[in-house]
mmCIF file of C-alpha atoms in Angstrom:
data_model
loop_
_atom_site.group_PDB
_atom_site.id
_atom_site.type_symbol
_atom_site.label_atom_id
_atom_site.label_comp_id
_atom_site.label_asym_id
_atom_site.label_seq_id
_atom_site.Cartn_x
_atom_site.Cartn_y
_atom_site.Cartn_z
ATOM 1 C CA UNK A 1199 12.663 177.983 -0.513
ATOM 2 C CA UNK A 1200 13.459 176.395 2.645
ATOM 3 C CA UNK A 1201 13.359 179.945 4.072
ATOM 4 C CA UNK A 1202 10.036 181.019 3.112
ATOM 5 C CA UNK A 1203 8.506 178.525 4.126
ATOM 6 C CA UNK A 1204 10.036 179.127 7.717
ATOM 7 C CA UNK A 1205 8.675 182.921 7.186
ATOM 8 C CA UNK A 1206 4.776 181.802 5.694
ATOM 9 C CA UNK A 1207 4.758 179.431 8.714
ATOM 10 C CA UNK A 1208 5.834 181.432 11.560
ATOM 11 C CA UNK A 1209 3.720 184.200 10.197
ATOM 12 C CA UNK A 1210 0.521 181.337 10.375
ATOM 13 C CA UNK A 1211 2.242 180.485 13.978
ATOM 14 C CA UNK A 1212 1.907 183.854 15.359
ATOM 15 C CA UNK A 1213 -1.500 184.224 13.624
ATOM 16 C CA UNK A 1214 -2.800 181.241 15.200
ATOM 17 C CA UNK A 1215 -1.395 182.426 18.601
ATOM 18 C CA UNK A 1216 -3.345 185.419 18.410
ATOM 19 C CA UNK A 1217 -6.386 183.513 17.507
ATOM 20 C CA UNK A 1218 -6.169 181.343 20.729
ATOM 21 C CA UNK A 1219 -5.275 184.459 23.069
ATOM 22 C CA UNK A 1220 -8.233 186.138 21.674
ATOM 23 C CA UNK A 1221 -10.493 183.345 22.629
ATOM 24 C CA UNK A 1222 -9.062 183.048 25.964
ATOM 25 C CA UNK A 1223 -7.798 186.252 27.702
ATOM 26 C CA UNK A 1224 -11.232 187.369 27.919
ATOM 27 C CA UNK A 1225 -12.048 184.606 30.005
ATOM 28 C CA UNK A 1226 -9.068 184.554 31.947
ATOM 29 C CA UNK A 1227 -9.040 188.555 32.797
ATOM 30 C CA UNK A 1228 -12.634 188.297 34.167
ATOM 31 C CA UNK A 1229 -11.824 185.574 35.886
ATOM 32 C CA UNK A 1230 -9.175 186.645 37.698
ATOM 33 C CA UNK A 1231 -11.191 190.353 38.053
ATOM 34 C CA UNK A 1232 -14.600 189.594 39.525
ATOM 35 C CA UNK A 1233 -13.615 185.607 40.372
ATOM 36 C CA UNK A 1234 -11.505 186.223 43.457
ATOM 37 C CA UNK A 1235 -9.653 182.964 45.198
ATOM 38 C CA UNK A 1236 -12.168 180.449 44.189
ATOM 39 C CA UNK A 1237 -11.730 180.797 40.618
ATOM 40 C CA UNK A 1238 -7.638 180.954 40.321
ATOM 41 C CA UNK A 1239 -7.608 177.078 40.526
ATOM 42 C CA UNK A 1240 -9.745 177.243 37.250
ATOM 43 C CA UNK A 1241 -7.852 179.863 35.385
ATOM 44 C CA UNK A 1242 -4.839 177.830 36.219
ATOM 45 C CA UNK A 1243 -6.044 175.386 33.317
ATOM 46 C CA UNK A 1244 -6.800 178.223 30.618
ATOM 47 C CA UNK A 1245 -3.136 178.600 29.505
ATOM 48 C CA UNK A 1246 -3.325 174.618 29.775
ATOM 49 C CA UNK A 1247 -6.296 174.535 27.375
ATOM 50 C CA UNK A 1248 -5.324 177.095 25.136
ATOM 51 C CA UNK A 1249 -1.513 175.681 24.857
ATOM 52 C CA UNK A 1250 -3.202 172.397 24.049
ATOM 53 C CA UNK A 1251 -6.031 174.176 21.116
ATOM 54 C CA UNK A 1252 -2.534 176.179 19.510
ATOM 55 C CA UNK A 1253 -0.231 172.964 19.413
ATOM 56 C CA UNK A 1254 -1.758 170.876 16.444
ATOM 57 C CA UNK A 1255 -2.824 174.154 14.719
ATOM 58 C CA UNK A 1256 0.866 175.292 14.557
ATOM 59 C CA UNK A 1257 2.130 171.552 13.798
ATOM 60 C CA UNK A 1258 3.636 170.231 16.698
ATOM 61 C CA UNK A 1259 3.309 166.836 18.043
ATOM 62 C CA UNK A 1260 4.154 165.059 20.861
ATOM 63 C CA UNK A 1261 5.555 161.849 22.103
ATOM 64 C CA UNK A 1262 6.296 161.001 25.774
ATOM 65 C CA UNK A 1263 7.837 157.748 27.117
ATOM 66 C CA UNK A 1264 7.961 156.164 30.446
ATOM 67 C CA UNK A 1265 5.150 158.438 32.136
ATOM 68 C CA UNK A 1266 3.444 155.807 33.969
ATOM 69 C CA UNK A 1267 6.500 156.711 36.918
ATOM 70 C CA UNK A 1268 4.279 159.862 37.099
ATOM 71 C CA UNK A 1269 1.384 160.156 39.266
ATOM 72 C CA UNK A 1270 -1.297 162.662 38.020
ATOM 73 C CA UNK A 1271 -2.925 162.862 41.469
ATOM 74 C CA UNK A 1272 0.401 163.627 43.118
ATOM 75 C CA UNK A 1273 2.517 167.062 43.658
ATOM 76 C CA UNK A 1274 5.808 167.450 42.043
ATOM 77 C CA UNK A 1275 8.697 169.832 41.289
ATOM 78 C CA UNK A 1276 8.988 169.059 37.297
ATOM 79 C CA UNK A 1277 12.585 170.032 35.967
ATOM 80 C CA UNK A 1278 14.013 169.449 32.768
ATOM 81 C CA UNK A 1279 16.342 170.887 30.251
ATOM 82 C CA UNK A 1280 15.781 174.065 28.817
ATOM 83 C CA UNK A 1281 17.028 174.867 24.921
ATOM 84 C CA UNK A 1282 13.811 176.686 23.269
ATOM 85 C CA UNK A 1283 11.601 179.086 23.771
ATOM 86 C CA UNK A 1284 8.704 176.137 23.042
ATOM 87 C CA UNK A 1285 9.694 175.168 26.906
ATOM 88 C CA UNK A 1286 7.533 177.843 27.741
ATOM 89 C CA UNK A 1287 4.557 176.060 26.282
ATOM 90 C CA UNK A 1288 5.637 172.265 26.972
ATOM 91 C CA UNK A 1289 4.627 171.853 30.392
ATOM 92 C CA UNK A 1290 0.990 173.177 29.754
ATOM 93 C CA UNK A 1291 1.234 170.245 26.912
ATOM 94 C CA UNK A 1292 2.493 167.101 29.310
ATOM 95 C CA UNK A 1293 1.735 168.049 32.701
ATOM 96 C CA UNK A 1294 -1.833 166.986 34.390
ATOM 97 C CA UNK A 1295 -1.454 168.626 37.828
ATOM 98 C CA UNK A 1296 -1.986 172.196 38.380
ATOM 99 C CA UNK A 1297 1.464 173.832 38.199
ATOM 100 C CA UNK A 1298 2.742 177.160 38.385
ATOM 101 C CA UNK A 1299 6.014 178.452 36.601
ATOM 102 C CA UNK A 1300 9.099 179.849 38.075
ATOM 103 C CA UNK A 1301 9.978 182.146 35.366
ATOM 104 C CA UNK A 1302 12.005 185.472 34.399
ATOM 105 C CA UNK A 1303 10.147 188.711 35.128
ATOM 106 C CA UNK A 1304 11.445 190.100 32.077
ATOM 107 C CA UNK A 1305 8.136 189.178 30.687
ATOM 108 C CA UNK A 1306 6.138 191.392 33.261
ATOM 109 C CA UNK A 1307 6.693 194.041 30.824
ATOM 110 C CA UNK A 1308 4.662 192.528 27.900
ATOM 111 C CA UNK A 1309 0.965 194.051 27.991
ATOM 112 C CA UNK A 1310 -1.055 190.201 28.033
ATOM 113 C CA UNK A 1311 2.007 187.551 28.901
ATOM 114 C CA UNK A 1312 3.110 190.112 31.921
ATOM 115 C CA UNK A 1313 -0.429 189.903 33.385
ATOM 116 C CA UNK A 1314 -0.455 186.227 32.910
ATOM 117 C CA UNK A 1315 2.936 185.749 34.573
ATOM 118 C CA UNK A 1316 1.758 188.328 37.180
ATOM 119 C CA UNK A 1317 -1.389 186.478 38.498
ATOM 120 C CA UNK A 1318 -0.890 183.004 37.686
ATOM 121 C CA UNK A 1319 2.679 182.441 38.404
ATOM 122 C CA UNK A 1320 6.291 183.127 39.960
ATOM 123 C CA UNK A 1321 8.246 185.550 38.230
ATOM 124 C CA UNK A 1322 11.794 186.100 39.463
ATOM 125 C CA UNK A 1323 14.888 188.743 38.731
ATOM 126 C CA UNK A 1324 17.422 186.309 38.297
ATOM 127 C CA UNK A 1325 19.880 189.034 39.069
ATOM 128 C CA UNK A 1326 18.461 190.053 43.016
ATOM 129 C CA UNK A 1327 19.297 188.256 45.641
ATOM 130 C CA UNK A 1328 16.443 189.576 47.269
ATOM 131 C CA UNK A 1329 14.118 188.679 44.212
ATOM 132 C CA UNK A 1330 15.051 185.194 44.768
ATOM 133 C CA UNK A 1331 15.048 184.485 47.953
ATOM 134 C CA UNK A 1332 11.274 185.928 48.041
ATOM 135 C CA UNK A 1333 9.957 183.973 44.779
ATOM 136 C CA UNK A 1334 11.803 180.789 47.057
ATOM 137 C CA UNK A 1335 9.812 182.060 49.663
ATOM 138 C CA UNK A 1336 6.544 182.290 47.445
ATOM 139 C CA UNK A 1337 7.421 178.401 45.832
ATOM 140 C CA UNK A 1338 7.712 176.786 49.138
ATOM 141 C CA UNK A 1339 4.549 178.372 50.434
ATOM 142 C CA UNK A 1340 2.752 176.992 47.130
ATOM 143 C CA UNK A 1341 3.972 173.355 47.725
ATOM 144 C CA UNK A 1342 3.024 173.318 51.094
ATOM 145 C CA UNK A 1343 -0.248 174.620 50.415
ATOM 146 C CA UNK A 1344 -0.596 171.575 48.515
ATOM 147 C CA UNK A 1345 -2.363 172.219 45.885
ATOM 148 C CA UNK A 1346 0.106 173.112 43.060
ATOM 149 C CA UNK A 1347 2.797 172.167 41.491
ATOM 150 C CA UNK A 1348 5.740 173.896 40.062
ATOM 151 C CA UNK A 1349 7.774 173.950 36.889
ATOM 152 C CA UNK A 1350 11.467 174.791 37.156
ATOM 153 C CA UNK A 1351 14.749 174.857 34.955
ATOM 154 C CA UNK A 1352 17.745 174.658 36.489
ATOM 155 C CA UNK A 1353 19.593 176.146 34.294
ATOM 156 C CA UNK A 1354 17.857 179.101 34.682
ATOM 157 C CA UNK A 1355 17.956 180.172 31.045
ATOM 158 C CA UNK A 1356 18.087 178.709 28.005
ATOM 159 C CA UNK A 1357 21.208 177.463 26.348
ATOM 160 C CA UNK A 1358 21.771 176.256 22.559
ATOM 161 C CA UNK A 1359 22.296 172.758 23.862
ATOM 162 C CA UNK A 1360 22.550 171.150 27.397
ATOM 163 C CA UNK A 1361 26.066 170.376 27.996
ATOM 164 C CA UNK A 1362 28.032 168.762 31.087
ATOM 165 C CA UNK A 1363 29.079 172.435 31.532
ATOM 166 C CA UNK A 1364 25.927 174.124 32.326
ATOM 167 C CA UNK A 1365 25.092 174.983 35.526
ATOM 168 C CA UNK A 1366 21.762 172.919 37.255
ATOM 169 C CA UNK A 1367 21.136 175.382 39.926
ATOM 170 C CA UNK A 1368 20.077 173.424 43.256
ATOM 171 C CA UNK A 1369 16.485 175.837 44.213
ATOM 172 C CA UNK A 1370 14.233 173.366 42.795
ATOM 173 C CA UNK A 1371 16.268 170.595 44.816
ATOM 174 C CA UNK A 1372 16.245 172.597 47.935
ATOM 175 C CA UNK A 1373 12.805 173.162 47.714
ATOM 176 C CA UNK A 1374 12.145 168.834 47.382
ATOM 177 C CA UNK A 1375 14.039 168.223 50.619
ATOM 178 C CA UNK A 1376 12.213 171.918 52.820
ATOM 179 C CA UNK A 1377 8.749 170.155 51.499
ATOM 180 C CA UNK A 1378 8.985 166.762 51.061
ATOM 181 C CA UNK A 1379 7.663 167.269 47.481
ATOM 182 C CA UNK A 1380 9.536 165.154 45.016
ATOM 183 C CA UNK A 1381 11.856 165.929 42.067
ATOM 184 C CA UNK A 1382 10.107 164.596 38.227
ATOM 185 C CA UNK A 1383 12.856 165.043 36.021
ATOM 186 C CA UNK A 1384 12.182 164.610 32.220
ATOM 187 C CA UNK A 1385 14.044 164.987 29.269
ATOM 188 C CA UNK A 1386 13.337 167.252 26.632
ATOM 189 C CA UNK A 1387 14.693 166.250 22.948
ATOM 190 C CA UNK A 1388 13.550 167.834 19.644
ATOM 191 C CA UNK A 1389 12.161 171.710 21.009
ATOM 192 C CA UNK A 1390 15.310 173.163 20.257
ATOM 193 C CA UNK A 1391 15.073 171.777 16.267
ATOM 194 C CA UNK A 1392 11.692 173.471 16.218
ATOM 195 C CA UNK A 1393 12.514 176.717 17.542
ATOM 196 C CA UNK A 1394 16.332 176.959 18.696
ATOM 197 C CA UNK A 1395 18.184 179.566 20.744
ATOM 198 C CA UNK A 1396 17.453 182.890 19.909
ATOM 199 C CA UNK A 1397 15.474 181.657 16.729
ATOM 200 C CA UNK A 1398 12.470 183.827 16.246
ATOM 201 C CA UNK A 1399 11.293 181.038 13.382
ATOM 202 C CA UNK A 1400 9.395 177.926 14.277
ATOM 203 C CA UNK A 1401 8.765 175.048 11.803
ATOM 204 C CA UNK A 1402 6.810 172.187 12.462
ATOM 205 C CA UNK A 1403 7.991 168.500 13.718
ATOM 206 C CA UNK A 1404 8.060 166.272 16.705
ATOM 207 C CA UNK A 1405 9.196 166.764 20.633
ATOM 208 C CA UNK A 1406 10.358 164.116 22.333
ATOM 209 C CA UNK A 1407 9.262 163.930 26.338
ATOM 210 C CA UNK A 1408 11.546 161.337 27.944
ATOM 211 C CA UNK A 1409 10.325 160.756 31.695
ATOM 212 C CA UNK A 1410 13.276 159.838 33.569
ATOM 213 C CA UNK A 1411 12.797 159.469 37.076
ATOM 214 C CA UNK A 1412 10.810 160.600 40.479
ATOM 215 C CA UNK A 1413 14.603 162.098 43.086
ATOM 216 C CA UNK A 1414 12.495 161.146 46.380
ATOM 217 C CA UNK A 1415 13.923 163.782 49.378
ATOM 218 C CA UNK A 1416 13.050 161.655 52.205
ATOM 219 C CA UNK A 1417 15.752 161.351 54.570
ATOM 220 C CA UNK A 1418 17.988 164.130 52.864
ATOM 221 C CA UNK A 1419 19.135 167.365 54.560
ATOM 222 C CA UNK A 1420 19.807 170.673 52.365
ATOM 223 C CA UNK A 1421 23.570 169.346 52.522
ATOM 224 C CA UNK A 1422 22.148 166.620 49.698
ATOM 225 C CA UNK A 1423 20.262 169.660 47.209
ATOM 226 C CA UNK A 1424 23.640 169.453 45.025
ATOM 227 C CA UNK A 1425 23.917 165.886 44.811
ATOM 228 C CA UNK A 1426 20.310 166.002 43.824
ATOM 229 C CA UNK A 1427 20.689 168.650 41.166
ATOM 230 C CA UNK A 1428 23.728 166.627 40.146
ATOM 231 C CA UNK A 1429 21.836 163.461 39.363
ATOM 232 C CA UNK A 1430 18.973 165.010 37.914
ATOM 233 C CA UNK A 1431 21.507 166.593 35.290
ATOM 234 C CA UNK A 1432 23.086 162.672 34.808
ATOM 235 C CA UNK A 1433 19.809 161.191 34.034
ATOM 236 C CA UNK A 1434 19.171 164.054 31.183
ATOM 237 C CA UNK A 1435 22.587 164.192 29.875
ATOM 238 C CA UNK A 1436 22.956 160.763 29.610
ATOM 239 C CA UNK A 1437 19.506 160.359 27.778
ATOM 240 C CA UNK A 1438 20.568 163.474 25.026
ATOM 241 C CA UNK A 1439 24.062 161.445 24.603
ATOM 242 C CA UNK A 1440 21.858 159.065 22.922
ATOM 243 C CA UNK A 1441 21.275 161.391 20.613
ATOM 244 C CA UNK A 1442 24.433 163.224 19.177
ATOM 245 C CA UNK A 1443 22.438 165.757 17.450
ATOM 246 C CA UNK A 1444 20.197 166.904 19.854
#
């Protein structure tokens, strides 16, 4: 029974999705055609918007703590763990600035996502040097520009749980201390119940959004990106010990 219900709601999941990227492709394809430069700003917040219309239809919820250590007005590199495909959609959920996405370019090849991910934000072959030292390149113009943010997981993929074992890759770190944009590290608990590794099924339920702390990179050199990378992993593990399951 338990099972059907996982099918009948996905299916109403995806159903929903399509819904919502009917409404607002349009809008965001003739935007970025005939809108030029001025309008990217504003078709930054359509994914926002629509990410925001799908989430109560497909029963998610959302509860943050401690985000008054956040300021809305301010730039930031956001990092947190990353354990379920619904990471793709948190940020758009919790995040206030206008941010753009580090993310694989393995969804370039999907007809709608790919053009998304094409013209909105940083897509990256994890597996080319070159590839990543040009979407670096491309994310330390955009903070210096100053009017984005970015999104980044260190761990570069997703894992089944976040473990003292995975690897928080210093970029995002590196990045803080070339740009003197800080580090807002928050804790995801609660995505991966929802929608776990490699689970095509999504049922509905609570995420948890634990806002753990602001890594300032003033006075560091690039010598300090690991130590930086390695705190930002103490401050997440240390919140999911709290919660054996998770």
């Amino acid at each position: 029974m338990r099972k059907l219900f996982l099918i009948l709601w996905t299916l109403w999941a995806g159903l929903a999705f399509l819904l919502v990227l009917a409404i607002f492709f349009p809008i965001l394809a003739l935007g970025l055609t005939f809108g030029g430069k001025k309008s990217l700003k504003a078709m930054h917040r359509l994914p926002v918007w629509a990410s925001r219309t799908l989430r109560p239809l497909v029963g998610v919820k959302i509860k943050e703590y401690n985000k008054s250590i956040i300021d809305p007005q301010k730039q930031y590199i956001f990092v947190s763990n990353h354990t379920s495909t619904l990471d793709l959609f948190i940020p758009a959920l919790i995040i206030d600035q206008y941010a753009k996405y580090l993310t694989k370019s393995a969804f370039l090849v999907f007809p709608i996502l790919g053009y998304v991910v094409k013209n909105l934000y940083i897509p990256v072959r994890r597996s080319s040097k070159e590839d990543r030292a040009k979407s670096m390149k491309t994310m330390e113009d955009v903070l210096r520009e100053g009017w984005a943010s970015l999104v980044i997981y260190p761990e570069g993929t997703r894992s089944k749980v976040t473990t003292a074992e995975n690897t928080f890759h210093s970029g995002a770190f590196r990045l803080s201390i070339r740009t003197g944009v800080p580090v807002a590290v928050f804790t995801t608990k609660g995505a991966n119940d929802l929608m776990g590794h490699n689970n095509i099924f999504l049922r509905p339920g609570t995420i948890e959004i634990y806002w753990e702390a602001v890594l300032q990179p003033k006075g560091l050199t690039e010598e300090n990106a690991e130590n930086q990378a390695t705190e930002a992993k103490r401050l997440i593990l240390e919140r999911l010990a709290k919660f054996p399951s998770t």
